[in-house]
Coordinates of C-alpha atoms and ligand atoms in Angstrom, one line a residue:
X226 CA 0.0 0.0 0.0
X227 CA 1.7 3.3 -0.9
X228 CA 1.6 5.9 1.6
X229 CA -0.8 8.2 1.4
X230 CA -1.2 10.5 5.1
X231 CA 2.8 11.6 7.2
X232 CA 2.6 13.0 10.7
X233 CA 5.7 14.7 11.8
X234 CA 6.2 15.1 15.7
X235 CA 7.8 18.3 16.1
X236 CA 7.6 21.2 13.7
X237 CA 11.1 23.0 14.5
X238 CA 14.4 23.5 11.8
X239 CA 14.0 19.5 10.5
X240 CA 10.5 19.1 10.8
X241 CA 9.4 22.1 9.1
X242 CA 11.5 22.4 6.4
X243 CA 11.7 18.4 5.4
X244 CA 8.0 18.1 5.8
X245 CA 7.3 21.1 3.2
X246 CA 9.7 20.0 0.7
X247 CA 8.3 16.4 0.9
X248 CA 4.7 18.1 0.2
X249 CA 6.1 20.0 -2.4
X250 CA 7.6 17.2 -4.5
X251 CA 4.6 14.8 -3.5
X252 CA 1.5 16.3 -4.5
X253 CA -0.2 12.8 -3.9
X254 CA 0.5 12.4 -0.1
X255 CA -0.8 14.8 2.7
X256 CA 1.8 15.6 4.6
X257 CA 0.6 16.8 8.4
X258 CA 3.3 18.6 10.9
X259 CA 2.5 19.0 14.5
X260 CA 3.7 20.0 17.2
X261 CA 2.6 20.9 21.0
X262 CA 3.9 24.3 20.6
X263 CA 0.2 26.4 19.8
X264 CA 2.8 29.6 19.3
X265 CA 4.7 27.3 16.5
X266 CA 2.3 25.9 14.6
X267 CA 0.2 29.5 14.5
X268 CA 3.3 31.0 13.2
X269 CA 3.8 28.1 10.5
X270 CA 0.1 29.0 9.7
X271 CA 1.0 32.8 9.5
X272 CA 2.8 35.3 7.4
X273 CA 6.0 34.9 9.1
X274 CA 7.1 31.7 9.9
X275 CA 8.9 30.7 12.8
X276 CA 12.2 29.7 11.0
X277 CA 14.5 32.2 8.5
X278 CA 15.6 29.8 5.7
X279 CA 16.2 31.1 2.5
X280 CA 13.9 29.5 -0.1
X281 CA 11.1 28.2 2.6
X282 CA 8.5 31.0 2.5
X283 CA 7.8 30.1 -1.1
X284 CA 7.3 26.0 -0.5
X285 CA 5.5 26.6 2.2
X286 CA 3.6 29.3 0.4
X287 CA 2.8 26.7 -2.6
X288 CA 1.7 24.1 -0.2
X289 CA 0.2 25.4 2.9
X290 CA -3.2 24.2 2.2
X291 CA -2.9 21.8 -0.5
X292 CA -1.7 19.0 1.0
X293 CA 0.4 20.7 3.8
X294 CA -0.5 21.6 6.8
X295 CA 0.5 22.6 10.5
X296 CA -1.6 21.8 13.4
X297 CA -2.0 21.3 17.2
X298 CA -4.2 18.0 16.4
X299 CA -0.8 15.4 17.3
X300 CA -3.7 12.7 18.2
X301 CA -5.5 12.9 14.8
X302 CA -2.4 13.2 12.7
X303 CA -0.7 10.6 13.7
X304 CA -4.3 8.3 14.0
X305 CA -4.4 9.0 10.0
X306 CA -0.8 8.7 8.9
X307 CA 0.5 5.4 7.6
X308 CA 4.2 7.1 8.2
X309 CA 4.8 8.9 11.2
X310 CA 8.6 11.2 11.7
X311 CA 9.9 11.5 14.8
X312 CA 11.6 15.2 14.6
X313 CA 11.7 16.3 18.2
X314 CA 14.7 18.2 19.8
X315 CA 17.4 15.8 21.4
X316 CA 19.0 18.2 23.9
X317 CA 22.3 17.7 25.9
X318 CA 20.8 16.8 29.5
X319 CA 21.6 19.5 32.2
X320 CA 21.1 17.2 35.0
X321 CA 21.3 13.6 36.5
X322 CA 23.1 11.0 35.0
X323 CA 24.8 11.5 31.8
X324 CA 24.2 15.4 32.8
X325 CA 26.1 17.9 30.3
X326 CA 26.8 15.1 27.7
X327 CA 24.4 12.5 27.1
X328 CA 21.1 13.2 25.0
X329 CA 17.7 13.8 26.4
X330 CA 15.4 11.4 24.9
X331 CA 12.5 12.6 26.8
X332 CA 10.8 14.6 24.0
X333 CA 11.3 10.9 21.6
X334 CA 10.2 9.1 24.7
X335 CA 7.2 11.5 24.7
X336 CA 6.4 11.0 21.1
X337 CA 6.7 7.5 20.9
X338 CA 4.3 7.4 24.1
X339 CA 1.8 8.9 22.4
X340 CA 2.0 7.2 19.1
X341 CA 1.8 4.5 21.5
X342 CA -1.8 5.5 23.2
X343 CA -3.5 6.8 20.0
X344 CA -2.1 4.3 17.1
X345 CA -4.6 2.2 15.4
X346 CA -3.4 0.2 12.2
X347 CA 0.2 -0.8 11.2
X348 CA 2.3 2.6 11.0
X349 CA 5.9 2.6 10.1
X350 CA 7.8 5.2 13.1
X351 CA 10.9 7.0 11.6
X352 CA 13.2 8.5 13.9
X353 CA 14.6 12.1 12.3
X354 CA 15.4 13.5 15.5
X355 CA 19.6 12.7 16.3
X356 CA 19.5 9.7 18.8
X357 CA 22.4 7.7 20.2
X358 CA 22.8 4.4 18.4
X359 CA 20.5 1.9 19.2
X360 CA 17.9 4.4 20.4
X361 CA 15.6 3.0 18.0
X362 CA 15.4 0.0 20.7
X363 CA 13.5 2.3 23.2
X364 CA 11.1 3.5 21.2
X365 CA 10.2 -0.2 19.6
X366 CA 10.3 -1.3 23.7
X367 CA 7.7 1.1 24.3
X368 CA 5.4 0.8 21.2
X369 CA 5.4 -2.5 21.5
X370 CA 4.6 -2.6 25.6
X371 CA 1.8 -0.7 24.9
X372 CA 0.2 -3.0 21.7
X373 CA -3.3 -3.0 21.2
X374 CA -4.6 -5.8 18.8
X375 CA -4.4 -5.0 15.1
X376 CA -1.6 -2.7 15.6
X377 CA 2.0 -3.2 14.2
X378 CA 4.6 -0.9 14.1
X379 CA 8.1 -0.9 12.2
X380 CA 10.7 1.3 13.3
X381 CA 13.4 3.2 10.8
X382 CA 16.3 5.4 11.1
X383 CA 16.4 8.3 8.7
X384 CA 18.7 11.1 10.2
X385 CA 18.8 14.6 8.4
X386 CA 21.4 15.8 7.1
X387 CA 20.2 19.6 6.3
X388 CA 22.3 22.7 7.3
X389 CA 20.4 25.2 8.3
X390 CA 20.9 28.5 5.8
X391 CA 20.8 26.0 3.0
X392 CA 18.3 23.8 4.0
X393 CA 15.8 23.9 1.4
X394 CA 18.5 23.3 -1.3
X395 CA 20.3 20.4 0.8
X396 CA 16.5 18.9 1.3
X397 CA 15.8 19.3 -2.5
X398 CA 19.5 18.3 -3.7
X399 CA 20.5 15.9 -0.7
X400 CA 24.1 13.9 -1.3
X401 CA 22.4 10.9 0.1
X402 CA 19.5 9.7 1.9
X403 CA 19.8 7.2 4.7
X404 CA 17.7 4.8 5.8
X405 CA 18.2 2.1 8.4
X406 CA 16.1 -0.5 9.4
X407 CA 15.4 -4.1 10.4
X408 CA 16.8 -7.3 8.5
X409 CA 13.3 -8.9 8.0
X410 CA 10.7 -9.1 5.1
X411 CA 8.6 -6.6 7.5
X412 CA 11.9 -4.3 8.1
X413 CA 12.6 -4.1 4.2
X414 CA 9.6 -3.8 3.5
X415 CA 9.0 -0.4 5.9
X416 CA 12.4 0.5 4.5
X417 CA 10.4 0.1 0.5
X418 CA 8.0 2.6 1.4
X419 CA 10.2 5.6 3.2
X420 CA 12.5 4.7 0.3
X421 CA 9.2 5.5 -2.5
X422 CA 8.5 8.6 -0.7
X423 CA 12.1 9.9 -1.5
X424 CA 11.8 8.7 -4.5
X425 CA 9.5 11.5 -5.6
X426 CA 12.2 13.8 -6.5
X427 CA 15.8 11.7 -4.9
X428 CA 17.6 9.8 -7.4
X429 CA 17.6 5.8 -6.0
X430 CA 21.1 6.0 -6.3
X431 CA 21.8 8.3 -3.4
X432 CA 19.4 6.5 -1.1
X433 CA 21.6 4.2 1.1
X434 CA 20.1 1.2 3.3
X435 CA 21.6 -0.1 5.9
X436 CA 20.7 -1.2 9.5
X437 CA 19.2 0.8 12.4
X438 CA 22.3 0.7 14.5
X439 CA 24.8 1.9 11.5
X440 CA 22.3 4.8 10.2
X441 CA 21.8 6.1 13.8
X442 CA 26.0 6.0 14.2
X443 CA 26.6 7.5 10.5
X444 CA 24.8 10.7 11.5
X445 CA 27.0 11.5 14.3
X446 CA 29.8 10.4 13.0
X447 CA 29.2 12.7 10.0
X448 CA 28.1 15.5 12.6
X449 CA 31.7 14.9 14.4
X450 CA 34.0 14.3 11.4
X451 CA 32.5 17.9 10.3
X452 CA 32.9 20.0 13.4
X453 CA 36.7 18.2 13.6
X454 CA 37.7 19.9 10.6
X455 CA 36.5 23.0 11.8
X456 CA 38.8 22.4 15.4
X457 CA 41.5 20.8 13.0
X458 CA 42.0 24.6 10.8
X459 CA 41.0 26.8 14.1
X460 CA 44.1 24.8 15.9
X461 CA 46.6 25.6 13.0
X462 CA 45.0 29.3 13.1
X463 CA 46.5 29.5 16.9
X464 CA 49.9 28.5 15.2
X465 CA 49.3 31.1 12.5
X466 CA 49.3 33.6 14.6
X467 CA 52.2 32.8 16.7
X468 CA 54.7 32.2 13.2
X469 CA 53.3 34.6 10.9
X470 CA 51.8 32.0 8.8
X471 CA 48.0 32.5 7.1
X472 CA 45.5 30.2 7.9
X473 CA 43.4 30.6 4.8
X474 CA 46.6 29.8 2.5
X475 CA 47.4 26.9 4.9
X476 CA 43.7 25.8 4.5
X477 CA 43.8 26.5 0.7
X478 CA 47.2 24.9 0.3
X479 CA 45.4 21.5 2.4
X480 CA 41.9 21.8 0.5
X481 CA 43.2 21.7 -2.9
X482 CA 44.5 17.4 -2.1
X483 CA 41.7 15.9 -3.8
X484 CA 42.0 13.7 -0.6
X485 CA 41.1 16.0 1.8
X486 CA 38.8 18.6 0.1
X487 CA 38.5 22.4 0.3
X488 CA 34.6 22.1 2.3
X489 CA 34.7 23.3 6.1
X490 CA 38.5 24.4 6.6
X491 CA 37.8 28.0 7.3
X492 CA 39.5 29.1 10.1
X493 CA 36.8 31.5 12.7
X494 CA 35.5 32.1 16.0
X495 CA 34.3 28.4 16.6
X496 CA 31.6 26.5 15.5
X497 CA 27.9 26.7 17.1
X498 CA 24.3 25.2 16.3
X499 CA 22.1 23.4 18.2
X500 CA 23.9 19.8 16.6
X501 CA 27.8 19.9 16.5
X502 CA 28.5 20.1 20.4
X503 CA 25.7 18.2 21.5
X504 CA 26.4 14.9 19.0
X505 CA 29.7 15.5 20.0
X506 CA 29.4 15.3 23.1
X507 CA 26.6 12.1 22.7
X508 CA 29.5 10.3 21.2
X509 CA 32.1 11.1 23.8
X510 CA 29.2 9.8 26.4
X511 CA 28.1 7.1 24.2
X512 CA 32.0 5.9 23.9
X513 CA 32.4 6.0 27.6
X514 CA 29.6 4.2 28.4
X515 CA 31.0 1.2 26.0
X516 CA 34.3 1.7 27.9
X517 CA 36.1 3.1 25.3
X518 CA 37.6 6.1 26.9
X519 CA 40.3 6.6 24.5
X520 CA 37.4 7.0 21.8
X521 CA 35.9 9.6 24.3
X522 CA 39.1 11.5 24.9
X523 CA 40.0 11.9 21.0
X524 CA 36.3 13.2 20.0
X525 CA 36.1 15.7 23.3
X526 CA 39.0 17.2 22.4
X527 CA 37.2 18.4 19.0
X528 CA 34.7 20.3 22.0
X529 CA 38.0 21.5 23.9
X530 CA 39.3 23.2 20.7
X531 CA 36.4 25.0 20.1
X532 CA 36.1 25.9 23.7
X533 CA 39.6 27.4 23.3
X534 CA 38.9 29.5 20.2
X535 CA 36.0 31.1 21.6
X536 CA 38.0 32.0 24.5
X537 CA 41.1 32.8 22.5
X538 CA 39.0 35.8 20.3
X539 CA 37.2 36.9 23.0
X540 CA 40.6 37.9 25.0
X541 CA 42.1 38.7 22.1
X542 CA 39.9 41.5 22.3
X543 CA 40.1 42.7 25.5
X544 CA 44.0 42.7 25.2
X545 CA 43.9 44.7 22.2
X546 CA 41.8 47.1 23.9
X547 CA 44.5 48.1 26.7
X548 CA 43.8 45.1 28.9
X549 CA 40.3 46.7 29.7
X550 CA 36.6 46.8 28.2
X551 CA 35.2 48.4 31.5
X552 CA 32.7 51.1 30.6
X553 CA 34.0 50.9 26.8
X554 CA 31.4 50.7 24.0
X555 CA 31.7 47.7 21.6
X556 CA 29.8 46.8 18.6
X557 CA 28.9 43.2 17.9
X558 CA 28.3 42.3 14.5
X559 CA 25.8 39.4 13.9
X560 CA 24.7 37.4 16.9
X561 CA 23.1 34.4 14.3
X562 CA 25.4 30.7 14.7
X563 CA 26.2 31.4 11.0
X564 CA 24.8 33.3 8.1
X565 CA 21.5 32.8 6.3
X566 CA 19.8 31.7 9.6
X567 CA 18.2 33.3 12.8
X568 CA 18.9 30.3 14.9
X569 CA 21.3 31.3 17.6
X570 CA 21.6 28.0 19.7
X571 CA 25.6 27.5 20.9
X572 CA 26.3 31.1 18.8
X573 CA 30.1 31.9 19.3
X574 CA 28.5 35.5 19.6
X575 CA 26.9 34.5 22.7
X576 CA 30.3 33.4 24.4
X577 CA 31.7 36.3 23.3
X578 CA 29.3 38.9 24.6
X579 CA 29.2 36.9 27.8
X580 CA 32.9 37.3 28.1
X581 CA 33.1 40.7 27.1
X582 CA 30.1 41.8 29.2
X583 CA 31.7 40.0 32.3
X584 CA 34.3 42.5 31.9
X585 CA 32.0 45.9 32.1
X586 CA 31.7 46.4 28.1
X587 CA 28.2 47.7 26.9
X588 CA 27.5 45.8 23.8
X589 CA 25.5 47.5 21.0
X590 CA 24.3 44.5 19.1
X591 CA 23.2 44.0 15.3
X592 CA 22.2 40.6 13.4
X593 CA 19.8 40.9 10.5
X594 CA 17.8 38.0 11.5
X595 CA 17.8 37.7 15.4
X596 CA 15.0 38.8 17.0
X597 CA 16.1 41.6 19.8
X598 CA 14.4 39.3 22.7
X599 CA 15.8 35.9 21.6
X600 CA 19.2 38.4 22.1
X601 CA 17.9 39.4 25.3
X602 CA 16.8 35.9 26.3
X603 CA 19.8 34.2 25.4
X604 CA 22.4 36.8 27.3
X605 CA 20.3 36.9 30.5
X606 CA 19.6 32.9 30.6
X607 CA 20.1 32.0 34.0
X608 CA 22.9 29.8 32.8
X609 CA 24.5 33.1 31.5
X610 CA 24.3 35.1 34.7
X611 CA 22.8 35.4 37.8
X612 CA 22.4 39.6 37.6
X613 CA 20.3 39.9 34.6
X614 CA 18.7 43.0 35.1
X615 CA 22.6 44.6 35.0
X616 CA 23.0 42.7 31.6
X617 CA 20.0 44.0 30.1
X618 CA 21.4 47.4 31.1
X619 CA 24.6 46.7 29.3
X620 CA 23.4 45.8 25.9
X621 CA 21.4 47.9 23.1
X622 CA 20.0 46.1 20.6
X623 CA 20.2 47.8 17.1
X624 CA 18.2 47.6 13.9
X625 CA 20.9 48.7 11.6
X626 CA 24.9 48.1 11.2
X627 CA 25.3 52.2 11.6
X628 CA 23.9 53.1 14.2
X629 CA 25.1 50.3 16.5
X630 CA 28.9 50.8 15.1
X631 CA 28.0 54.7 16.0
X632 CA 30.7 55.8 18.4
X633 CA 32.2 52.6 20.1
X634 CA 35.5 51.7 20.3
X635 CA 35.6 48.8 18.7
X636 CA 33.7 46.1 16.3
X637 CA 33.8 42.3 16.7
X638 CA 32.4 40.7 13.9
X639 CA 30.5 37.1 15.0
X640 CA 29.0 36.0 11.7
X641 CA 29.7 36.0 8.4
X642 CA 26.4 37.8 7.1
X643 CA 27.6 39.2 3.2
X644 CA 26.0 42.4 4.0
X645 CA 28.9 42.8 6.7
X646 CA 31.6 42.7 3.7
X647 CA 29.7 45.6 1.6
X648 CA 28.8 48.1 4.5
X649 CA 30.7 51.9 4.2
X650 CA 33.3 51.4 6.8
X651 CA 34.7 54.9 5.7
X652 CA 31.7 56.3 7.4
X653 CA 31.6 53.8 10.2
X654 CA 35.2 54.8 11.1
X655 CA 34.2 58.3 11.1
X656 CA 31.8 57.8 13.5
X657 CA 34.1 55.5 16.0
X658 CA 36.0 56.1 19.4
X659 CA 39.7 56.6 18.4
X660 CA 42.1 54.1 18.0
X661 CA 39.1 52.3 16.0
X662 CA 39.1 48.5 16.3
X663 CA 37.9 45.6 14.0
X664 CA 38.1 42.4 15.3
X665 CA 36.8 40.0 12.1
X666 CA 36.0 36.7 13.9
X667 CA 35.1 35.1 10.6
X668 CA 37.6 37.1 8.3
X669 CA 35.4 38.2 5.9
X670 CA 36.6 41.7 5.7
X671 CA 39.1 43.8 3.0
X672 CA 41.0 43.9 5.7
X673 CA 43.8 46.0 3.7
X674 CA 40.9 48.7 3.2
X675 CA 39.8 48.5 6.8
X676 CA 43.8 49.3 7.8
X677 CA 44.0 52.1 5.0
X678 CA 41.3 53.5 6.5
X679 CA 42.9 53.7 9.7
X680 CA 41.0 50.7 11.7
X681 CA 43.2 48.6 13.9
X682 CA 42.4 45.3 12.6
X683 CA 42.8 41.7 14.3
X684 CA 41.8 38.6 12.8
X685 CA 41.7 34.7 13.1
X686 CA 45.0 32.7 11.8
X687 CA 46.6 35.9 10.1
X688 CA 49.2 38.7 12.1
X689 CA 47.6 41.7 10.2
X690 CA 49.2 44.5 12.7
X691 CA 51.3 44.2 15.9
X692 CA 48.9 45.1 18.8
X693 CA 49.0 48.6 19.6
X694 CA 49.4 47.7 23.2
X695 CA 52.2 45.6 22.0
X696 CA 53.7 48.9 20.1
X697 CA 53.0 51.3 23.3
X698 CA 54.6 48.9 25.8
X699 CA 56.6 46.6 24.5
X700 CA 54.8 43.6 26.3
X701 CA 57.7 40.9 26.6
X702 CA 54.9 38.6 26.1
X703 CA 53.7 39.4 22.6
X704 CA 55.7 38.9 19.2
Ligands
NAI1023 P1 13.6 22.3 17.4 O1 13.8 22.5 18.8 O2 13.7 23.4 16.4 O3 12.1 21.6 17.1 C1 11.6 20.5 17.8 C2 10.2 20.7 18.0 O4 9.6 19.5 18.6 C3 9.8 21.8 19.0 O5 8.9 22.8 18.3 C4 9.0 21.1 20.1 O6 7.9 21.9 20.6 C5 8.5 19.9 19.4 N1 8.2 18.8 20.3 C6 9.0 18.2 21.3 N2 8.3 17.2 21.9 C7 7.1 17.1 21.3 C8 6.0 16.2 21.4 N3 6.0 15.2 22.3 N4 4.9 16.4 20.6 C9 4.9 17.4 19.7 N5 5.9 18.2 19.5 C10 7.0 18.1 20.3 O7 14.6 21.1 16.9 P2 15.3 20.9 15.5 O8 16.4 21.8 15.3 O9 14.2 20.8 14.5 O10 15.9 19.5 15.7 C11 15.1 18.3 15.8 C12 16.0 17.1 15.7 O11 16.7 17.1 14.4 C13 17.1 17.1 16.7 O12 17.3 15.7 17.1 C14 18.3 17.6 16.0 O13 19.5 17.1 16.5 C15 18.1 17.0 14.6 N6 18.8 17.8 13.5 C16 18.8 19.2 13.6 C17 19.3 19.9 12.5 C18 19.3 21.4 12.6 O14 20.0 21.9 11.7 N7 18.6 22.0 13.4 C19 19.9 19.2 11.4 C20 19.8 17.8 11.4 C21 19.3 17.1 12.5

C-alpha cells in the first residue's frame, strides 16, 4: 500500500523544512506537521514563519493548504498517517546521569508514548530526530509494551542531514539519503516505502540502506568528522598567529589534495548550532559508556578546541583594547550561529558577549535576523548570569549596522552575514571612538581597506598588525 497520510512530531528546523519539501515534490500524499507548541504551529500558519531559511517562505507558500498543513491536532495526525517522523529536539541533559553530555530522549520518549496511546493500524515510526545508536530500541520497547490488537509498528532510522541556511536546497538536492532498518521481510519492506517517498524527486542511487544501528551511528559520525575539521583549521589558526603564517593559505594549500577537500577548513570564531557540540558530546558519552575512553578522549578534544577558540578571540579583544573593556562601547556584528539563519543555539556570539560583558563592556548588538528578545533571552539565561537585570542594562540592541557601530571603540564581527563585507566602513570609522578596532571573527573583511582607512584590525590565523598595546609597551609577552 503506498503511503498516502505523514505526521511529523515536532515542527522545529527538521520538521518544518523536510515536511514542506516532501509536500512540495509529493502532491499525492498529505503531509501533516505537529507540534505541542500552539505559538509554532500558528506561526507556520502565518505570514512569518517561525524559522528564516532562504527558499522556505515560497514552499510553504505553494503548499500550505494543498496537502500541507500545520496543526496542534498530534492525536489525529498521527491516527491518519501510515508514516509517522519523529523530529523532536534531542537536547544535551543538564542534569542527572549523563548530565552535560548525554542526550535527552525525553521529548522521543514523549512521542513515541503517544503514538503508542493513539495508534490504530500498522504505521511505520521514523526517527529524524539525532538519537544515540541503538535508540531506536526504546522506542520499539515502548510501542510494542503498549500493543493494542491489530496494531504493528516498524521502526526506521532516517537522520537529516540539512544545514540550516541552505536547507531547502540540501533537502531538495541531498548527497544521500539514509535509511536504516530491520533485517526482516517486514523491516525491508517499511524500509520500501520511506524509500518511495524519497523517491518522488531523490535519485535511487543516493538513497543508502543499511541497518538501524549503522544509520543512527553514521549521522554522528558525519556531525563529528565535520565540526573536527572545523577544530583541526581553528588549531593551525593559533599556530598562524604565533609564526606569521596565514591560515586561509594553509587551508587552501590543504583543500586543494583531492583527498582532503576544500569544504569546512575555514579558520573562525568556533563552531555553534544546536547539533555539533551536542552529538559530540553524545559520542564522547556514548564511547564512555561502551568503555572506550580513549574514543571519548579523542572526540572531546574536538569540543575542547572549540572551547579554546572562543575564549582565545574573545581575550584577544580585550588585550587589544589596553587590557580593559570596562565602561568601553563595543559593537557586535551578527549574533546568528552562521549566516543565512536566525537560529542562535551555541552562537560563538553568545560566548563572546558573555565574556566581554563579564568584563564591564556595553554591547550595541546588530544581526539581521535575530529577534532583539531571543538576544535578550539568550544573554540573560540563568545559565548566562545570575544579575540579569545589569546585563540587560549593558546591551542595546540595534536595527541597523550604523547606528550600533555609532561611536564605540571597537567592532567584533560574530557572523559572516555578506552584507557585513559591503557596508561603508569609511563612514563607520568616522563615526568610532579613536584608536578604532575591527576584530573580524570570521575574516570576511578587506582587511587591507579597513587598515588604510585607519581601523586597527585583528583577525583569526593571520598577524595583520602588531597590537597597539604591544607597540606602546613593549609587552615581553607578545611577538
Ligand atoms: P527544534 O527545537 O527546532 O524543534 C523541535 C520541536 O519539537 C519543537 O517545536 C518542540 O515543541 C517539538 N516537540 C517536542 N516534543 C514534542 C512532542 N512530544 N509532541 C509534539 N511536539 C514536540 O529542533 P530541531 O532543530 O528541528 O531538531 C530536531 C532534531 O533534528 C534534533 O534531534 C536535532 O539534533 C536534529 N537535527 C537538527 C538539525 C538542525 O540543523 N537544526 C539538522 C539535522 C538534524
Amino acid at each position: 500500500m503506498p503511503i498516502k497520510k505523514i505526521c511529523c512530531i515536532g515542527a522545529g528546523y527538521v520538521g518544518g523544512p523536510t515536511c514542506s519539501v516532501m509536500a512540495l515534490k509529493c502532491p499525492d500524499i498529505t503531509v501533516t506537521v505537529v507540534d505541542k507548541s500552539r505559538e509554532r504551529i500558528a506561526q507556520w500558519n502565518s505570514e512569518k514563519l517561525p524559522i528564516y531559511e532562504p527558499g522556505l517562505d515560497a514552499v510553504v507558500r505553494e503548499c500550505r493548504g494543498r496537502n500541507l498543513f500545520f496543526s496542534t491536532d498530534i492525536e489525529t495526525a498521527i491516527r491518519e498517517a501510515e508514516l509517522i517522523f519523529i523530529s523532536v529536539n534531542t537536547p544535551t541533559k543538564t542534569f542527572g546521569m549523563g548530565k552535560g553530555r548525554a542526550a535527552d530522549l525525553k521529548y522521543v520518549e514523549g512521542a513515541a508514548r503517544m503514538i503508542a496511546s493513539v495508534a490504530a493500524g500498522d504505521k511505520i515510526v521514523v526517527e529524524k530526530s539525532t538519537v544515540p545508536v541503538r535508540a531506536a530500541e526504546s522506542v520499539l520497547k515502548i510501542l510494542r509494551a503498549n500493543n493494542k490488537p491489530g496494531v504493528s509498528y516498524q521502526i526506521l532510522s532516517n537522520p537529516e542531514f540539512l544545514a540550516e541556511g541552505t536547507a531547502i536546497d540540501d533537502l531538495l538536492n541531498a548527497d544521500r539519503v539514509l535509511i536504516g532498518g530491520e533485517d526482516t521481510p517486514e523491516g525491508q519492506a517499511a524500509i520500501h516505502e520511506l524509500s518511495w517517498v524519497y523517491e518522488h524527486w531523490i535519485p535511487r542511487s543516493r538513497i543508502v540502506t543499511m541497518n538501524t544501528w549503522s544509520s543512527e551511528l553514521s549521522k554522528l559520525a558525519a556531525n563529528a568528522f565535520l565540526a573536527q575539521r572545523i577544530s583541526s583549521i581553528n588549531s593551525l589558526s593559533a599556530v598562524c598567529e604565533a609564526t606569521g603564517a596565514d591560515v586561509s593559505e594553509v587551508a587552501k594549500a590543504v583543500g586543494l589534495d583531492s583527498r582532503i577537500g576544500s569544504k569546512f577548513l575555514q579558520a573562525s570564531v568556533g563552531f555553534g548550532g544546536s547539533c555539533f557540540q551536542k552529538d559530540i558530546l553524545n559520542l564522547v558519552y556514548i564511547c564512555e559508556c561502551l568503555n572506550l575512553p580513549e574514543v571519548a578522549a579523542y572526540w572531546q578534544q574536538v569540543i575542547d578546541m572549540n572551547e579554546y577558540q572562543k575564549s582565545r578571540f574573545s581575550e584577544k579583544v580585550i588585550e587589544s583594547l589596553f587590557n580593559t573593556v570596562t565602561g568601553k562601547q563595543i559593537a557586535l556584528l551578527g549574533f546568528a550561529f552562521k549566516k543565512n539563519t536566525g537560529d542562535t543555539r551555541e552562537s560563538p556570539a553568545i560566548h563572546v558577549a558573555k565574556t566581554l560583558l563579564d568584563e564591564g563592556a556595553r554591547l550595541h548588538i546588530y544581526d539581521p535576523k535575530v529577534d532583539s528578545s531571543q538576544i535578550m533571552h539568550d544573554l540573560t539565561h540563568p545559565m548566562m548570569t545570575d544579575q540579569p537585570e545589569n546585563v540587560k542594562n549593558s546591551i542595546e540592541i540595534h536595527s541597523d549596522p550604523y547606528s550600533a557601530t555609532s561611536g564605540v571603540h571597537a567592532i567584533v564581527l560574530c557572523t559572516e552575514w555578506d552584507e557585513f563585507t559591503n557596508l561603508d566602513y569609511g563612514k563607520i570609522y568616522e563615526g568610532m571612538m579613536k584608536p578604532a578596532y575591527v576584530f573580524d571573527g570570521r575574516k570576511i573583511l578587506d582587511h587591507k581597506k579597513l587598515i588604510k582607512i585607519g581601523f586597527h584590525v585583528q583577525t583569526i590565523g593571520k598577524r595583520l598588525q602588531r597590537p597597539l598595546v604591544n607597540r606602546l609597551w613593549g609587552s615581553p609577552n607578545q611577538v
